[in-house]
Coordinates of C-alpha atoms and ligand atoms in Angstrom, one line a residue:
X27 CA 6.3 -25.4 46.5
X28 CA 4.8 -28.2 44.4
X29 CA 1.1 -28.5 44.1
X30 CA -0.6 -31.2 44.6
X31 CA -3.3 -32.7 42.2
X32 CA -5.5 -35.5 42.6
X33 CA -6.5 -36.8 39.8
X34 CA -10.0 -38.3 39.9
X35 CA -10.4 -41.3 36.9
X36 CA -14.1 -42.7 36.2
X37 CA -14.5 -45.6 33.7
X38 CA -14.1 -44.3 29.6
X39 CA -12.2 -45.1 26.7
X40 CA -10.9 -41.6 27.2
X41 CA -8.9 -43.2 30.2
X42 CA -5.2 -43.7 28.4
X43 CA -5.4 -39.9 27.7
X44 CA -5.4 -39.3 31.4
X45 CA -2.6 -41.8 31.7
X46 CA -1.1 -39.1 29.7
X47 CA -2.2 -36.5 31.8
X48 CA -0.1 -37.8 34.4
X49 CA 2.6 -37.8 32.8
X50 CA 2.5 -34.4 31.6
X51 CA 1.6 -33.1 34.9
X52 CA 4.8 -35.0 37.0
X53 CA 6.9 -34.1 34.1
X54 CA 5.7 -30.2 35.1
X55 CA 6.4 -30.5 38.9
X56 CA 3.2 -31.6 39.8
X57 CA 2.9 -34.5 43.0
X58 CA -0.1 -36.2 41.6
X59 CA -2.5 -39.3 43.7
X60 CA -5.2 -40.7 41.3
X61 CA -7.9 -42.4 42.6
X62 CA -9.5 -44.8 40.1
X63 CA -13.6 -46.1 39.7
X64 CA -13.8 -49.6 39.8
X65 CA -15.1 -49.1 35.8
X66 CA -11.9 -47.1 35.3
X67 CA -9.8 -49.9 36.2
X68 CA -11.4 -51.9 33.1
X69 CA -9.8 -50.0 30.8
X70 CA -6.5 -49.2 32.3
X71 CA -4.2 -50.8 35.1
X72 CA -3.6 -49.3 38.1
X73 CA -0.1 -50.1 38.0
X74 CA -0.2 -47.8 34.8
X75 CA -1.0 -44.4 37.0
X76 CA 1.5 -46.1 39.9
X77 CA 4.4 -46.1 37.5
X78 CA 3.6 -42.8 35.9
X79 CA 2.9 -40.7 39.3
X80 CA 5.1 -42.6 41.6
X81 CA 2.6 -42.7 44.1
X82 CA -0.2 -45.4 45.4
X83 CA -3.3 -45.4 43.6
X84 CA -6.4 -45.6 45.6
X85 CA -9.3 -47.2 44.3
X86 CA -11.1 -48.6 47.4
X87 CA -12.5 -46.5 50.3
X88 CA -11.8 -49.4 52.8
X89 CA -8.8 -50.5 51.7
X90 CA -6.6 -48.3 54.2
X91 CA -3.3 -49.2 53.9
X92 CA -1.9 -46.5 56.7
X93 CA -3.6 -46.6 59.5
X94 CA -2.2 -43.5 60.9
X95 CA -5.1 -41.7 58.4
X96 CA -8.5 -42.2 56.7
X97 CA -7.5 -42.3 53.1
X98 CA -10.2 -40.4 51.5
X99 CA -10.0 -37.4 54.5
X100 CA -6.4 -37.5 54.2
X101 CA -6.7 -37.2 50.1
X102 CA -9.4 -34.2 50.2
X103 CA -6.8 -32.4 52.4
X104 CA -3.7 -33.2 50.3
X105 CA -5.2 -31.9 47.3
X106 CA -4.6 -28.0 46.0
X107 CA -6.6 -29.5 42.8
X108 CA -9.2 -32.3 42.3
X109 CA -9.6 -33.0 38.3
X110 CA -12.2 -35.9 37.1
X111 CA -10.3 -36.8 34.0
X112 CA -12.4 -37.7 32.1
X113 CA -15.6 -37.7 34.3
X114 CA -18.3 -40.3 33.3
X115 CA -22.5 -39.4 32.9
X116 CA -22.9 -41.4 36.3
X117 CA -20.3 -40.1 38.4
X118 CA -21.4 -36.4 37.4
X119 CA -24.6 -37.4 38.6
X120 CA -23.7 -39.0 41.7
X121 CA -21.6 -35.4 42.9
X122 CA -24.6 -33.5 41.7
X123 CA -26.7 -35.4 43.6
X124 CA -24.3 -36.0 47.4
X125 CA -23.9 -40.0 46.4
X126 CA -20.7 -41.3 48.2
X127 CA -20.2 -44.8 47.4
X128 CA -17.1 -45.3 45.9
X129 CA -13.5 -44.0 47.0
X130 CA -13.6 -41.0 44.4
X131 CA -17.0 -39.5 45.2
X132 CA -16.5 -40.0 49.1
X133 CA -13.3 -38.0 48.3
X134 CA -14.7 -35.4 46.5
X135 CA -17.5 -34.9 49.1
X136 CA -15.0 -34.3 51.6
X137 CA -12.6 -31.6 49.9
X138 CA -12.7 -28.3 50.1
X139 CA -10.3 -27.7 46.9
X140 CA -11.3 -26.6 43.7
X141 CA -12.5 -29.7 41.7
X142 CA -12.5 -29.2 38.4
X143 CA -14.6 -31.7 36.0
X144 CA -13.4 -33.3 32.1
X145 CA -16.5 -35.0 30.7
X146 CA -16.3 -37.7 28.0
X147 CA -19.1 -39.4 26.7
X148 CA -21.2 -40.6 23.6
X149 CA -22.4 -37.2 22.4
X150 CA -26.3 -37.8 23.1
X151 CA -25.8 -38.7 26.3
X152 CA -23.4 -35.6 27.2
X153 CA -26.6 -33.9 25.4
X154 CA -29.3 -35.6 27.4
X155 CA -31.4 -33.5 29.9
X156 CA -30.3 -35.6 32.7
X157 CA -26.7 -34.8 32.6
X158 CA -27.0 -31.5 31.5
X159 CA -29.3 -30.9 34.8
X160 CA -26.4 -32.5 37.0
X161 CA -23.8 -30.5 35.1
X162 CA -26.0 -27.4 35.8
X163 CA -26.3 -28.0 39.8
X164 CA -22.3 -28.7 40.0
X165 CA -21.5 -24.9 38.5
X166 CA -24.0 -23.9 40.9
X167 CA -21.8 -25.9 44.0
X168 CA -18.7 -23.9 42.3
X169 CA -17.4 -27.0 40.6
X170 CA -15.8 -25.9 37.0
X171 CA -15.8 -27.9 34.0
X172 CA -13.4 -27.9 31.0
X173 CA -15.5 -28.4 28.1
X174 CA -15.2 -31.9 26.0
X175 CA -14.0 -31.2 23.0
X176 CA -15.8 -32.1 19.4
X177 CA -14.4 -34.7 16.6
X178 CA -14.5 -38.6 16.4
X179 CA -15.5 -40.3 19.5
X180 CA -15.0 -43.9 19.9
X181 CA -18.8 -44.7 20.0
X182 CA -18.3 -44.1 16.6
X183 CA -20.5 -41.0 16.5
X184 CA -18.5 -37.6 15.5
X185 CA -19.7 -34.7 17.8
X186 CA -19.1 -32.8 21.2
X187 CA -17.8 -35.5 23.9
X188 CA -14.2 -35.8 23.9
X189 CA -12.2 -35.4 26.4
X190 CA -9.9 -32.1 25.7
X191 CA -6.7 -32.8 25.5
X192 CA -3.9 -33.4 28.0
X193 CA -1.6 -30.8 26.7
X194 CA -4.5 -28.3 27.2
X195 CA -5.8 -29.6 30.5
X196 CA -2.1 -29.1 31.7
X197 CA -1.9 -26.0 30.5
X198 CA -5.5 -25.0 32.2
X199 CA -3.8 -26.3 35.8
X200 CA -0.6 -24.3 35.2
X201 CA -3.3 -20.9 34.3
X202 CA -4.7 -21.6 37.7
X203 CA -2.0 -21.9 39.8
X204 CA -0.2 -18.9 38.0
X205 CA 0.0 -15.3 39.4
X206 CA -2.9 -14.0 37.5
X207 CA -2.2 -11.8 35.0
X208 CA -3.3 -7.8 35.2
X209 CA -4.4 -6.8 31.8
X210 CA -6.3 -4.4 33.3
X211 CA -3.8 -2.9 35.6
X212 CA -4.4 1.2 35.1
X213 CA -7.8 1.2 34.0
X214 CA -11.1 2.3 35.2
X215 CA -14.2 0.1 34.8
X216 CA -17.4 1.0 35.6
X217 CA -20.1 -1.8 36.1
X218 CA -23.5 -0.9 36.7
X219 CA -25.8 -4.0 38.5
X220 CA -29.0 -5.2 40.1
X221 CA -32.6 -3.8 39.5
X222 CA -33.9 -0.7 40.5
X223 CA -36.6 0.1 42.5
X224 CA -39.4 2.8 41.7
X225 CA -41.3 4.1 44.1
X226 CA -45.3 4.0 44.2
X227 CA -45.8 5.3 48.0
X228 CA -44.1 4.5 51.1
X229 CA -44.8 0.8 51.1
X230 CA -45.0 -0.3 47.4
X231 CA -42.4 -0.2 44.3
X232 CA -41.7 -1.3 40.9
X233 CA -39.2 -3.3 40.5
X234 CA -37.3 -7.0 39.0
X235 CA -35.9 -10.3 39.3
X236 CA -32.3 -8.8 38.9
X237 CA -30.0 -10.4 42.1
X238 CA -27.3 -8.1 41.0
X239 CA -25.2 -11.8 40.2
X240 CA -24.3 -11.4 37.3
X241 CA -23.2 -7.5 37.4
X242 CA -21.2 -8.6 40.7
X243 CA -19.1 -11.5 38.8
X244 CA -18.4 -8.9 36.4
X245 CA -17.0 -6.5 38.9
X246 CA -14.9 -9.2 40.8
X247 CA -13.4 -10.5 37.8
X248 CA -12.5 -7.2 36.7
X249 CA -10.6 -6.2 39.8
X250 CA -8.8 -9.8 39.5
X251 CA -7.4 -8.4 36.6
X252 CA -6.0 -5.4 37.8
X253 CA -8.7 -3.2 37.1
X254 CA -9.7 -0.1 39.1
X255 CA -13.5 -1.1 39.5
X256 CA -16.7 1.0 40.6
X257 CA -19.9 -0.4 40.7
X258 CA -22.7 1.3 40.7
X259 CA -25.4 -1.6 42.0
X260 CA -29.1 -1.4 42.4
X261 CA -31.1 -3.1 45.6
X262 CA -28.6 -6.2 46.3
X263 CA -28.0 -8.7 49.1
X264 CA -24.8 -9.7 47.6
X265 CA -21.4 -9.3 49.7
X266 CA -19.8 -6.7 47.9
X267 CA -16.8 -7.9 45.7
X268 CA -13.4 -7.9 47.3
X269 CA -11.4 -4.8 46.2
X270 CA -14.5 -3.0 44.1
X271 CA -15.6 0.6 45.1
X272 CA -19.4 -0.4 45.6
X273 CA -21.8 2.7 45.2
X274 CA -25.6 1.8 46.2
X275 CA -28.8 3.3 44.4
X276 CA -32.2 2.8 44.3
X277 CA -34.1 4.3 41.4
X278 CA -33.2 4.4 37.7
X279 CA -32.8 8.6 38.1
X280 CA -30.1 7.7 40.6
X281 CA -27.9 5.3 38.6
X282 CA -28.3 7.7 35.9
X283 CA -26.6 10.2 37.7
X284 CA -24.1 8.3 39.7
X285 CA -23.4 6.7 35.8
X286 CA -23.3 9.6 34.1
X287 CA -20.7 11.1 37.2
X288 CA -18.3 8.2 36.2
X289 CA -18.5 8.1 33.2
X290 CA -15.7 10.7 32.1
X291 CA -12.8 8.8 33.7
X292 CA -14.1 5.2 32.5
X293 CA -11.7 3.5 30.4
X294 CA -14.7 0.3 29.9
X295 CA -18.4 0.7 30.6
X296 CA -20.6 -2.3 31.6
X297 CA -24.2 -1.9 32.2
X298 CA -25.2 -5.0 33.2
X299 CA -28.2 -4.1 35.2
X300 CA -31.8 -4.4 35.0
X301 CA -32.8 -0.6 34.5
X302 CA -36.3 0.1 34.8
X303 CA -37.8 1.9 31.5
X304 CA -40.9 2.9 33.3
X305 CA -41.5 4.8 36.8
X306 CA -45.0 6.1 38.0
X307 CA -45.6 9.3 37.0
X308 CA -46.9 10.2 40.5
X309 CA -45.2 8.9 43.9
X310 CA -47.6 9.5 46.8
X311 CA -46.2 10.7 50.0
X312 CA -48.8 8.4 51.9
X313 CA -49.8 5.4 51.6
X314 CA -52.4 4.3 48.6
X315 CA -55.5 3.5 50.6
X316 CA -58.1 0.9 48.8
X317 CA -60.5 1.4 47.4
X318 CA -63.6 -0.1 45.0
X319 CA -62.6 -0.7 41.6
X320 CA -59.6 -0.8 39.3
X321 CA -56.6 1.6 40.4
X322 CA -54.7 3.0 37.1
X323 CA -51.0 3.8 37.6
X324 CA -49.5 6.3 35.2
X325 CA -46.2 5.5 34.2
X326 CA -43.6 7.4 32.3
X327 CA -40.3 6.8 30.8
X328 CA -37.0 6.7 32.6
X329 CA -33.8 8.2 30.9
X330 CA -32.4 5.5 29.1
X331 CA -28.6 5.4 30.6
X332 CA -26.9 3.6 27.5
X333 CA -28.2 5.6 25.2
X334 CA -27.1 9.0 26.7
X335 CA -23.5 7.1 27.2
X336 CA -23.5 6.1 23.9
X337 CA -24.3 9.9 22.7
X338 CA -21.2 10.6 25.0
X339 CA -18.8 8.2 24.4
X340 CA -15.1 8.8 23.5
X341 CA -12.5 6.8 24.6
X342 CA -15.0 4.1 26.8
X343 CA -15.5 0.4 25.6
X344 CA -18.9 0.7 26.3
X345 CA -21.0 -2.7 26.9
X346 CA -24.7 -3.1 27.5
X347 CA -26.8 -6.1 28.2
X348 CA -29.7 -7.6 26.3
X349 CA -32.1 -9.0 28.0
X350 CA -34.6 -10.9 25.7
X351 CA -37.4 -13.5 25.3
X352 CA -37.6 -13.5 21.7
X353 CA -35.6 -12.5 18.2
X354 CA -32.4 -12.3 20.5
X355 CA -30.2 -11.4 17.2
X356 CA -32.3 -9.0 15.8
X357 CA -33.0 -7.2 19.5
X358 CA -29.3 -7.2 20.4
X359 CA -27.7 -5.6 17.0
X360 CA -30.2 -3.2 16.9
X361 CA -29.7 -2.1 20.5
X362 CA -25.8 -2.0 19.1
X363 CA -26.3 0.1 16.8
X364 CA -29.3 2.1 17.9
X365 CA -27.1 2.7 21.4
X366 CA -23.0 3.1 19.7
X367 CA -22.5 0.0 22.2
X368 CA -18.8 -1.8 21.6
X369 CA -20.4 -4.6 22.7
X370 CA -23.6 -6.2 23.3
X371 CA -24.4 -9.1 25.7
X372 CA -27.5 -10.9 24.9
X373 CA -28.9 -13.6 27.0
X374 CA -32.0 -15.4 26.3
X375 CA -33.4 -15.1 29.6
X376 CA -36.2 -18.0 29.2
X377 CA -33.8 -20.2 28.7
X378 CA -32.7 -22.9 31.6
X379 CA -29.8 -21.7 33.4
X380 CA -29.9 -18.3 31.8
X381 CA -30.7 -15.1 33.2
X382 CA -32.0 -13.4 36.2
X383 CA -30.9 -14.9 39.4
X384 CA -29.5 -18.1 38.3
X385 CA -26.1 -19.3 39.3
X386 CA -24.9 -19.3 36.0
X387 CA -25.7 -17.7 32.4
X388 CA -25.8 -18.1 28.8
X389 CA -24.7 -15.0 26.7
X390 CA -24.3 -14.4 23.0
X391 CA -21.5 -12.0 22.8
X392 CA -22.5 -9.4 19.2
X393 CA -19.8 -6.5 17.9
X394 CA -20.3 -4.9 15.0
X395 CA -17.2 -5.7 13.0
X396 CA -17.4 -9.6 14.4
X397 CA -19.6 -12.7 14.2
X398 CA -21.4 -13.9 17.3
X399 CA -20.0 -15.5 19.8
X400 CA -22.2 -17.8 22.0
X401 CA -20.6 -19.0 24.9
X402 CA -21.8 -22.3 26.1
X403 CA -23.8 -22.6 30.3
X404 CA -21.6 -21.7 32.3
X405 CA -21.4 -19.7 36.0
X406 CA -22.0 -16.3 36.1
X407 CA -18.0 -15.7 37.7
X408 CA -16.8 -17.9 34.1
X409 CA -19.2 -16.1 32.1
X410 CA -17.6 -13.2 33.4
X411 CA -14.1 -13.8 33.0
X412 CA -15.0 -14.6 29.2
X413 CA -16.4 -11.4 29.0
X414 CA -13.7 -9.7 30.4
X415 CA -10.9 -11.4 28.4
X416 CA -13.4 -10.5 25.0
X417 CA -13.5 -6.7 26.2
X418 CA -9.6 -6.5 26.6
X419 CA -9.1 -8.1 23.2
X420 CA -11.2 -6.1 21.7
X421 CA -10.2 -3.3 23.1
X422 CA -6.2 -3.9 21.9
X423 CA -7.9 -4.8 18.8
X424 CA -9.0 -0.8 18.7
X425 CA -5.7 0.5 19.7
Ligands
PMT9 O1 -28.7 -9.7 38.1 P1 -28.9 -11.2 37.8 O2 -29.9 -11.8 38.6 O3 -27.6 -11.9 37.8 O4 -29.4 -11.2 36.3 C1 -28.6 -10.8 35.2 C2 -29.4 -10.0 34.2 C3 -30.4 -10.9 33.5 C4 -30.1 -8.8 34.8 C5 -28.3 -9.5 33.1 O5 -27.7 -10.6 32.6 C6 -29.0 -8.6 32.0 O6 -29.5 -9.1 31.0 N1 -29.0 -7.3 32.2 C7 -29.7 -6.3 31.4 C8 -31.1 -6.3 31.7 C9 -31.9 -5.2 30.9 O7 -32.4 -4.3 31.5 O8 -31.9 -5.4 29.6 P2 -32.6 -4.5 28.6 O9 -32.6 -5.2 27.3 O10 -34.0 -4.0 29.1 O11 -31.7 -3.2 28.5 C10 -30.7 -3.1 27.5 C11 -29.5 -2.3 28.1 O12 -29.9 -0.9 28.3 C12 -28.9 -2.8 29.4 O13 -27.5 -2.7 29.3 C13 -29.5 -1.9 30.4 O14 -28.6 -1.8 31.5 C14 -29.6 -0.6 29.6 N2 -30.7 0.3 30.1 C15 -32.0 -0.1 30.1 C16 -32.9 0.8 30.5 C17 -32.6 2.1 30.9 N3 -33.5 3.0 31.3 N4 -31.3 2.5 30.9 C18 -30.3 1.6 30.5 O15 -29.1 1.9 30.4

């Protein structure tokens, strides 16, 4: 059955490439609407997108031409796909921030399809703290953005704010609506997330800000591809990820074993958690009554899980996580090479965005026989999937 797209168009020179866009997308089976901005329409004629999609455009919520429906209810439902093409500073802040005052972001408020954002702009204000802000808070309502591309923009200024290209956007909607592929079909991945907890006395632990987030995208996206997953996950109020085996522990002694019991029949090994290195030495049965004074907990080390898997290793990809505040390169090869890691995930976790229990993440991908790779700020479930389709080409790469 044909999938519909509505094709969102905010006011930019980049406009005639989504005139092109249209085109592309009918000439692939595609019904496309496209609503246009009243700034949209400056640049190109609606008649354009008419002729090219064969189908009204809308570019006024109260001009209803069918009075049978409310045009921009009866557009959020059409849609399998909303795609801002390209998507302006201000309307990206006005679906960050709830504003509906023009046909497409009363439209978009009202979808529930997946809506899916191009940005285009003058390079500094792409950069700007404003927009980034609003671009952060729409990965965190689940919207997902295709990158703009970097070269000559028509400001004049050469740098990132282009909108990608047609051909490629096209290509992005025909990914989506695609059976997904199983690259992992057959293999066993282990995924380790979450903090642990260690215990003080009955009432009091040691713990950390892990939310288990980003260990859980991991694990979903895995299974998407086919994978046989287990995930071994620390303290969590997360659902647990359609299709994962989810095995629940507390402490740092536990993961190690339920880790170390896996590990044999892994195939990849992610240990995306937040693994406590220290536990007190002493847990008291009852609770620590105050007193006067200081109180002195001892602590000692827990085992340190990648390490004994890296001693262990044979034919697991194994990845560990890097979670730093300073000297991120320098902490993350060494804990490559130090650990026999395939892979090391950094992220900077003082940065905005970044981190523990955020939404989304910034990670700097390290390998010994590559550069590194730093993906841009994106959601924990695309930071995922990036990781994912790194591990399985890297791990053909081995083959
Ligand atoms: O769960 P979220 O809220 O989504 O947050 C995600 C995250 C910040 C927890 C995640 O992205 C992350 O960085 N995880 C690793 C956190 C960590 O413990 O980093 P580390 O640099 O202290 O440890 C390095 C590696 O050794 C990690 O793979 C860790 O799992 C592992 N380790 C650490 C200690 C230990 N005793 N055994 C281990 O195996």
């Amino acid at each position: 059955m044909k999938k519909n797209i509505l094709l969102c168009v905010t006011g930019g020179i980049a406009c005639y490439k989504a005139a092109s866009l249209t085109s592309k997308l009918i000439q692939s089976d595609y019904s496309v609407k496209v609503i246009m901005t009243e700034s949209a329409m400056n640049f190109v004629s609606p008649l354009t997108f008419q002729a090219l999609s064969r189908n009204e455009v809308y570019t006024d919520t109260f001009i209803e031409n069918n009075p049978e429906v409310i045009a921009h209810i009866d557009l959020a439902d059409w849609a399998d796909l909303c795609l801002v093409a390209p998507a302006t500073a201000n309307m990206i802040g006005k679906l960050a921030n709830g504003l509906a005052d023009d046909m497409v972001s009363t439209t978009l408020l009202a979808t529930t399809a997946p809506v899916w954002i191009a940005p285009a702009m003058n390079v500094h204000m792409y950069d700007h703290p404003a927009v980034q802000k609003n671009i952060n808070t729409l990965y965190q309502f689940g919207h997902r953005f295709i990158e703009p591309g970097e070269g000559y923009l028509a400001c004049g200024y050469v740098g990132k704010g282009r909108l990608e290209e047609p051909e490629t956007i096209a290509e992005l909607i025909h990914q989506h609506f695609s059976e997904p592929a199983q690259p992992l079909k057959g293999k066993n991945v282990l995924i380790t997330a979450g903090p642990t907890k260690e215990r003080i006395d009955p009432v009091r632990f040691l713990t950390n800000h892990s939310s288990g987030k980003m260990g859980y995208a991991l694990a979903e996206e895995a299974a998407k591809m086919g994978g046989n997953v287990t995930l071994i996950s620390g303290p969590s109020t997360l659902p647990s990820p359609l299709g994962v085996k989810v095995i629940f522990v507390e402490s740092a002694a536990q993961m190690y074993d339920q880790v170390l019991h896996h590990f044999p029949k892994a195939d990849i090994v992610i240990k995306s958690a937040a693994v406590a290195d220290y536990r007190p030495k002493h847990v008291s049965q009852q609770k620590l009554k105050k007193k006067d004074g200081n109180l002195t907990l001892e602590l000692e080390r827990t085992k340190d899980i990648l390490l004994e898997l890296g001693k262990r290793k044979k034919q697991q990809f194994l990845v560990g996580f890097a979670a730093e505040t300073e000297n991120i390169e320098e902490h993350a090869l060494s804990k490559l090479n130090r650990k026999n890691a395939d892979m090391i995930i950094a992220n900077d976790i003082t940065a905005e965005g970044a981190g523990f229990a955020a939404d989304t993440n910034i990670v700097t991908i390290f390998q010994k026989k590559h550069p590194p790779k730093t993906l841009p700020l994106l959601s924990k479930s695309e930071t995922a999937r990036k990781i994912m389709e790194e591990i399985i080409q890297n791990m053909v790469g081995e083959s």
